[in-house]
Coordinates of C-alpha atoms and ligand atoms in Angstrom, one line a residue:
M1 CA -42.4 -12.9 5.3
E2 CA -38.9 -14.1 5.8
T3 CA -36.2 -11.5 6.4
P4 CA -33.4 -11.8 3.8
A5 CA -30.2 -13.3 5.1
A6 CA -27.6 -10.6 5.9
Q7 CA -25.2 -10.0 3.0
P8 CA -21.7 -11.1 3.9
K9 CA -19.4 -8.1 4.1
K10 CA -17.1 -7.4 1.2
I11 CA -13.4 -7.7 1.9
V12 CA -11.0 -4.8 1.4
Y13 CA -7.3 -5.7 1.5
S14 CA -4.1 -3.7 1.2
G15 CA -0.6 -3.8 2.4
I16 CA 2.5 -1.6 2.8
Q17 CA 6.1 -2.7 3.0
P18 CA 8.0 -1.9 6.1
S19 CA 10.9 -1.0 3.9
G20 CA 11.5 2.5 5.2
T21 CA 9.8 5.5 6.7
L22 CA 6.4 6.0 5.1
T23 CA 6.2 9.0 2.8
I24 CA 3.5 11.4 2.0
G25 CA 3.2 9.4 -1.3
N26 CA 2.3 6.3 0.6
Y27 CA -0.2 8.3 2.7
I28 CA -1.9 10.1 -0.3
G29 CA -1.8 7.1 -2.7
A30 CA -2.8 4.4 -0.2
L31 CA -3.1 4.9 3.6
R32 CA -5.4 7.8 3.5
N33 CA -7.9 5.9 1.4
F34 CA -7.9 2.9 3.8
N35 CA -10.5 4.3 6.1
R36 CA -13.1 5.1 3.5
F37 CA -15.1 1.9 3.7
P38 CA -18.1 1.9 6.0
D39 CA -17.8 -1.0 8.4
D40 CA -21.4 -2.2 8.1
E41 CA -20.6 -3.1 4.5
Y42 CA -16.9 -3.9 4.4
Q43 CA -14.4 -6.0 6.5
C44 CA -11.0 -4.5 5.9
L45 CA -7.6 -6.2 6.3
Y46 CA -4.4 -4.1 6.3
S47 CA -1.1 -6.0 6.4
V48 CA 2.5 -5.1 7.2
V49 CA 4.1 -6.9 4.2
D50 CA 7.4 -7.9 5.8
M51 CA 7.8 -10.8 3.4
H52 CA 7.7 -8.5 0.5
A53 CA 10.2 -6.2 2.2
I54 CA 13.0 -8.8 2.2
T55 CA 13.1 -8.9 -1.7
V56 CA 15.6 -6.1 -1.1
R57 CA 18.3 -6.6 1.5
Q58 CA 17.2 -5.4 5.0
D59 CA 18.9 -5.0 8.3
A60 CA 17.1 -7.5 10.5
A61 CA 16.8 -5.4 13.7
A62 CA 15.7 -2.3 11.8
L63 CA 13.1 -4.3 9.8
R64 CA 11.7 -5.8 13.0
K65 CA 11.4 -2.4 14.5
R66 CA 9.8 -0.9 11.4
C67 CA 7.1 -3.7 11.4
L68 CA 5.8 -2.5 14.7
D69 CA 6.2 1.1 13.7
L70 CA 4.1 0.6 10.6
A71 CA 1.3 -1.1 12.6
A72 CA 1.3 2.0 14.8
I73 CA 1.2 4.3 11.8
Y74 CA -1.9 2.4 10.5
I75 CA -3.6 3.1 13.8
A76 CA -2.4 6.6 14.0
A77 CA -3.7 7.3 10.5
G78 CA -7.2 6.6 11.9
L79 CA -7.7 2.9 11.3
D80 CA -9.6 1.6 14.3
P81 CA -7.9 -1.6 15.4
K82 CA -11.2 -3.0 16.7
K83 CA -12.8 -2.8 13.3
N84 CA -9.8 -3.3 10.9
I85 CA -7.7 -6.4 10.9
I86 CA -4.2 -5.0 11.1
Y87 CA -1.6 -7.8 11.1
C88 CA 1.9 -8.9 9.9
Q89 CA 2.0 -10.9 6.7
S90 CA 4.8 -13.2 8.1
H91 CA 2.5 -14.2 11.0
V92 CA 0.1 -16.0 8.5
S93 CA 1.9 -18.9 6.8
G94 CA -1.0 -19.2 4.3
H95 CA 0.5 -16.3 2.3
A96 CA 3.6 -18.3 1.4
E97 CA 1.7 -21.5 0.9
L98 CA -0.8 -20.0 -1.5
A99 CA 2.0 -18.0 -3.3
W100 CA 3.7 -21.3 -4.1
I101 CA 0.6 -22.7 -5.7
L102 CA -0.1 -19.5 -7.6
N103 CA 3.5 -19.5 -8.9
C104 CA 2.6 -22.6 -10.8
F105 CA -0.2 -20.7 -12.4
T106 CA 1.8 -17.7 -13.4
Y107 CA 3.9 -17.4 -16.6
M108 CA 7.5 -16.2 -16.8
G109 CA 6.4 -13.9 -19.6
E110 CA 3.9 -12.2 -17.4
L111 CA 6.4 -11.6 -14.6
N112 CA 9.0 -10.4 -17.2
R113 CA 6.7 -7.5 -18.1
M114 CA 6.4 -6.1 -14.6
T115 CA 7.8 -2.6 -14.6
Q116 CA 8.4 -2.6 -10.8
F117 CA 10.7 -5.6 -11.3
K118 CA 12.6 -3.8 -14.0
D119 CA 13.0 -0.7 -11.9
K120 CA 14.0 -2.6 -8.8
S121 CA 16.5 -4.8 -10.7
A122 CA 18.1 -1.6 -12.0
K123 CA 18.3 -0.1 -8.5
H124 CA 19.6 -3.3 -6.9
A125 CA 21.8 -4.8 -9.7
D126 CA 23.8 -6.8 -7.1
N127 CA 20.8 -8.6 -5.7
I128 CA 18.3 -9.6 -8.4
N129 CA 16.9 -12.5 -6.5
A130 CA 14.0 -14.8 -7.4
G131 CA 11.8 -13.3 -4.7
L132 CA 12.0 -9.9 -6.4
F133 CA 10.9 -11.6 -9.6
T134 CA 8.0 -13.5 -8.1
Y135 CA 7.0 -10.6 -5.8
P136 CA 3.7 -10.0 -7.7
V137 CA 2.6 -13.6 -7.1
L138 CA 3.0 -13.2 -3.4
M139 CA 0.9 -10.0 -3.7
A140 CA -1.7 -11.9 -5.6
A141 CA -1.7 -14.5 -2.9
D142 CA -2.2 -11.8 -0.2
I143 CA -5.3 -10.6 -2.0
L144 CA -6.8 -13.9 -3.2
L145 CA -6.3 -15.6 0.2
F146 CA -9.1 -13.5 1.7
N147 CA -11.6 -13.4 -1.1
T148 CA -10.9 -9.7 -1.5
S149 CA -13.3 -7.6 -3.6
V150 CA -11.5 -4.2 -3.3
V151 CA -7.8 -3.2 -3.1
P152 CA -7.0 0.4 -2.3
I153 CA -3.6 1.2 -3.9
G154 CA -1.5 3.8 -5.7
A155 CA -1.2 3.8 -9.5
D156 CA 2.2 2.1 -9.4
Q157 CA 0.5 -1.1 -8.2
K158 CA -2.1 -1.2 -11.0
Q159 CA 0.0 -3.7 -13.1
H160 CA 0.4 -6.0 -10.1
L161 CA -3.3 -5.9 -9.4
E162 CA -4.1 -6.8 -13.1
L163 CA -1.9 -9.8 -12.7
A164 CA -3.7 -10.9 -9.6
R165 CA -7.0 -10.6 -11.5
D166 CA -5.5 -12.7 -14.4
I167 CA -4.2 -15.4 -12.0
A168 CA -7.6 -15.6 -10.3
Q169 CA -9.5 -15.8 -13.6
R170 CA -7.1 -18.5 -14.9
F171 CA -7.4 -20.6 -11.7
N172 CA -11.2 -20.2 -11.7
G173 CA -11.3 -21.2 -15.4
I174 CA -9.7 -24.5 -14.5
Y175 CA -11.2 -25.3 -11.1
G176 CA -14.5 -23.4 -10.9
D177 CA -15.3 -20.2 -8.9
V178 CA -12.7 -20.4 -6.2
F179 CA -11.4 -16.9 -6.0
T180 CA -13.2 -13.5 -6.0
V181 CA -11.7 -11.4 -8.8
P182 CA -10.6 -8.2 -7.1
E183 CA -11.0 -4.6 -8.2
G184 CA -8.4 -1.8 -7.6
K185 CA -9.5 1.4 -5.9
F186 CA -7.5 4.5 -6.7
G187 CA -7.9 8.0 -5.3
K188 CA -9.1 10.9 -7.5
V189 CA -5.8 12.8 -7.2
G190 CA -2.3 12.0 -6.0
T191 CA -2.4 8.3 -7.1
R192 CA 1.2 9.0 -8.1
V193 CA 3.0 11.5 -5.9
M194 CA 6.4 12.4 -7.5
S195 CA 9.8 12.9 -6.0
L196 CA 10.5 16.4 -4.7
Q197 CA 13.9 16.4 -6.5
E198 CA 13.1 14.6 -9.7
P199 CA 9.4 15.2 -10.3
T200 CA 9.2 12.9 -13.2
R201 CA 9.9 9.9 -10.9
K202 CA 7.7 8.4 -8.3
M203 CA 8.3 9.5 -4.7
S204 CA 9.6 6.3 -3.0
K205 CA 10.5 5.6 0.6
S206 CA 13.7 3.7 -0.4
D207 CA 15.1 6.8 -2.2
P208 CA 17.4 9.5 -0.7
E209 CA 15.9 11.6 2.2
D210 CA 15.6 14.9 0.4
T211 CA 13.3 13.4 -2.4
Y212 CA 10.4 12.6 0.0
I213 CA 8.5 13.9 2.9
A214 CA 8.3 11.3 5.6
L215 CA 5.1 11.0 7.7
L216 CA 7.2 11.5 10.8
D217 CA 9.3 14.4 9.6
P218 CA 9.2 17.3 12.1
P219 CA 7.7 20.6 10.8
D220 CA 11.1 22.3 10.2
V221 CA 12.3 19.4 8.1
I222 CA 9.1 19.4 6.1
R223 CA 9.4 23.2 5.5
R224 CA 13.1 22.8 4.4
K225 CA 12.4 19.9 2.0
I226 CA 9.5 21.7 0.3
K227 CA 11.5 24.9 0.1
R228 CA 14.1 22.9 -1.9
A229 CA 11.6 21.1 -4.1
V230 CA 12.4 21.4 -7.8
T231 CA 10.0 23.6 -9.8
D232 CA 10.8 25.3 -13.1
S233 CA 12.0 28.6 -14.4
D234 CA 8.8 30.3 -15.5
A235 CA 6.7 31.5 -12.7
E236 CA 3.1 30.5 -13.5
I237 CA 1.1 28.3 -11.2
R238 CA -0.7 25.9 -13.5
F239 CA -1.5 22.2 -13.5
D240 CA 0.4 20.7 -16.5
P241 CA 2.3 17.5 -15.5
A242 CA 4.0 17.2 -18.9
N243 CA 5.6 20.6 -19.0
K244 CA 5.5 21.6 -15.3
P245 CA 6.0 18.3 -13.3
G246 CA 7.3 20.0 -10.1
V247 CA 4.6 22.6 -9.8
S248 CA 1.9 20.1 -10.8
N249 CA 3.1 17.6 -8.2
L250 CA 2.8 20.3 -5.4
L251 CA -0.7 21.2 -6.6
S252 CA -1.7 17.5 -6.5
I253 CA -0.4 17.2 -2.9
I254 CA -2.6 20.3 -1.9
A255 CA -5.6 18.9 -3.8
A256 CA -5.4 15.4 -2.3
L257 CA -4.9 16.6 1.2
T258 CA -7.7 19.2 1.1
D259 CA -10.1 17.1 -0.9
T260 CA -10.3 19.6 -3.7
T261 CA -9.3 19.3 -7.4
V262 CA -6.0 20.4 -8.9
E263 CA -7.8 23.1 -10.8
E264 CA -9.2 24.6 -7.6
A265 CA -5.8 24.4 -5.9
A266 CA -4.3 26.2 -8.9
A267 CA -7.1 28.9 -9.0
E268 CA -6.6 29.7 -5.4
L269 CA -3.0 30.5 -6.0
A270 CA -3.3 32.1 -9.4
G271 CA -1.0 35.1 -10.0
Q272 CA 1.1 34.3 -6.9
G273 CA 4.8 33.2 -6.9
Y274 CA 6.2 29.8 -6.2
G275 CA 7.1 30.9 -2.7
K276 CA 3.4 31.2 -1.9
L277 CA 2.7 27.8 -3.5
K278 CA 5.4 26.2 -1.4
E279 CA 4.1 27.9 1.8
R280 CA 0.6 26.6 1.1
V281 CA 1.9 23.0 0.5
T282 CA 3.9 23.2 3.7
D283 CA 0.9 24.4 5.8
V284 CA -1.4 21.7 4.4
V285 CA 1.2 18.9 4.9
I286 CA 2.1 20.0 8.5
S287 CA -1.5 20.3 9.6
T288 CA -2.4 16.9 8.1
L289 CA 0.6 15.2 9.8
E290 CA 0.5 16.8 13.2
P291 CA -2.4 14.7 14.7
L292 CA -1.0 11.5 13.1
Q293 CA 2.5 12.2 14.5
A294 CA 1.1 12.9 18.0
E295 CA -1.0 9.7 18.0
H296 CA 2.0 7.7 16.7
K297 CA 4.2 9.0 19.5
R298 CA 1.5 8.0 22.0
L299 CA 1.2 4.5 20.6
M300 CA 5.0 3.9 20.4
A301 CA 5.2 4.7 24.1
D302 CA 3.0 1.6 24.6
K303 CA 4.6 -1.0 22.3
G304 CA 2.9 -3.8 24.2
Y305 CA -0.5 -2.5 23.1
V306 CA 0.5 -2.5 19.4
Q307 CA 2.1 -5.9 19.7
G308 CA -1.1 -7.2 21.3
I309 CA -3.1 -6.1 18.4
L310 CA -0.8 -7.8 15.9
D311 CA -0.9 -11.0 18.0
E312 CA -4.7 -11.1 18.2
N313 CA -5.2 -10.3 14.5
A314 CA -2.7 -12.9 13.4
E315 CA -5.0 -15.4 14.9
I316 CA -8.0 -14.1 13.1
A317 CA -6.3 -13.7 9.8
N318 CA -4.8 -17.2 10.1
H319 CA -8.3 -18.6 10.7
M320 CA -9.7 -16.8 7.6
A321 CA -6.6 -17.8 5.5
T322 CA -6.7 -21.5 6.4
R323 CA -10.3 -21.8 5.1
M324 CA -9.3 -20.6 1.7
L325 CA -6.0 -22.4 1.6
R326 CA -7.6 -25.8 2.3
K327 CA -10.1 -25.2 -0.4
V328 CA -7.4 -24.4 -2.9
Q329 CA -5.2 -27.3 -1.8
R330 CA -8.1 -29.7 -2.3
K331 CA -8.9 -28.2 -5.8
V332 CA -5.3 -28.7 -7.0
G333 CA -5.3 -32.3 -5.7
F334 CA -3.0 -32.2 -2.7
A335 CA -3.2 -35.3 -0.4
D336 CA -6.1 -35.6 2.0
R337 CA -5.3 -34.7 5.6
G338 CA -7.6 -37.2 7.3
R339 CA -10.1 -36.0 9.8
K340 CA -9.7 -36.1 13.5
Ligands
ATP1 P1 9.7 1.0 -1.9 O1 10.4 2.3 -2.2 O2 10.3 0.3 -0.7 O3 9.4 0.1 -3.1 P2 7.2 2.4 -1.8 O4 7.4 3.8 -1.2 O5 7.1 2.4 -3.3 O6 8.3 1.4 -1.4 P3 5.2 0.5 -1.1 O7 5.3 -0.2 0.2 O8 5.6 -0.3 -2.2 O9 5.9 1.9 -1.1 O10 3.7 1.0 -1.3 C1 2.6 1.0 -0.4 C2 1.5 1.7 -1.0 O11 1.8 3.1 -1.3 C3 1.0 1.1 -2.4 O12 -0.4 1.1 -2.5 C4 1.6 2.1 -3.4 O13 0.9 2.1 -4.6 C5 1.5 3.4 -2.7 N1 2.5 4.4 -3.1 C6 3.8 4.2 -3.0 N2 4.5 5.3 -3.5 C7 3.5 6.1 -3.9 C8 3.5 7.4 -4.6 N3 4.6 8.1 -4.8 N4 2.3 8.0 -4.9 C9 1.2 7.4 -4.6 N5 1.1 6.2 -4.0 C10 2.2 5.5 -3.7
LTN2 N1 3.2 -4.6 -3.6 C1 2.7 -3.5 -2.9 C2 2.5 -3.9 -1.4 C3 1.5 -5.0 -1.3 C4 0.1 -5.0 -1.4 C5 -0.3 -6.3 -1.2 C6 -0.8 -4.0 -1.8 C7 1.9 -6.3 -1.0 N2 0.8 -7.1 -0.9 C8 -1.7 -6.6 -1.3 C9 -2.1 -4.3 -1.9 C10 -2.6 -5.7 -1.6 C11 3.6 -2.4 -3.0 O1 4.7 -2.6 -3.3 N3 3.2 -1.3 -2.9

């Protein structure tokens, strides 16, 4: 009897912008879920999406530094660089090339509906550039370029993922089965970690310092920020996001980081004051981040090693991307390249 051919591995793809210091929101909503794919079944690619980051004005030297730093964070968070393809988006020109083609298959009306565009235009009223508007098309290109099946992301990216799926289906409808239609993968809790100061808004790394916990914040800073987190004026510890957004946010952070449910986290603290709740969040956050911070420090003392990983993986990702790009270029009717 013939042995069945090995199934090709499914592709997992995600990216994070090097637009600031990563927050506990990025960690809980995205990064923490990146290493949950067994490597005998999945090939994972994780990119530092520097091309997305320049949709908002950046200081060049700081951005360059943050790219390497984010790659080190990926590794420090437990992603084995031998098994995961960790690379910089700008090192693979196929992203921009596919994005151009996909721009021609995306409608203005679709992009006009994107809530992230609306939020960011309001935040950066002096720089509402075309890149900010077509940002989701570049994200669709990132994903579709690699035949991705699964995209681990936070809830705020759901709308962008839906658009990527629509673009893939539209393109496939015209040219046949070219792209795999990707699925989003969201955590059970903490898919939307809220700001510590305004718990009805998403925690965001480009907001003021006291609204977020950065992954590299030292313990005393974490303690201080959580102590000042906004709660409410009654004293009951209960998960109720509509009426108690601050307390519910803290419970979600505990639940996500201890792999429990919000109800279990609330039950454990029932009858205690907000001081105790904050103490518990502080302990959980610090003990989660300590090993990551130590490993990050070690890696940043050897920048050559991290740079070497990015260089090696850029080559691998370029190779994978070119295969898909050539197929798409052929489908849409671009000129033949001749064969040498
Ligand atoms: P920026 O403030 O620069 O827009 P951001 O902090 O929103 O950035 P991104 O780089 O856009 O972060 O997001 C990286 C990943 O982290 C995405 O998958 C996103 O869904 C997730 N993420 C970001 N913020 C949160 C949050 N507050 N809660 C849960 N997941 C989040
Ligand atoms: N748009 C995402 C970052 C991002 C991404 C991607 C996520 C860019 N390309 C591809 C998943 C897959 C964000 O702002 N969080």
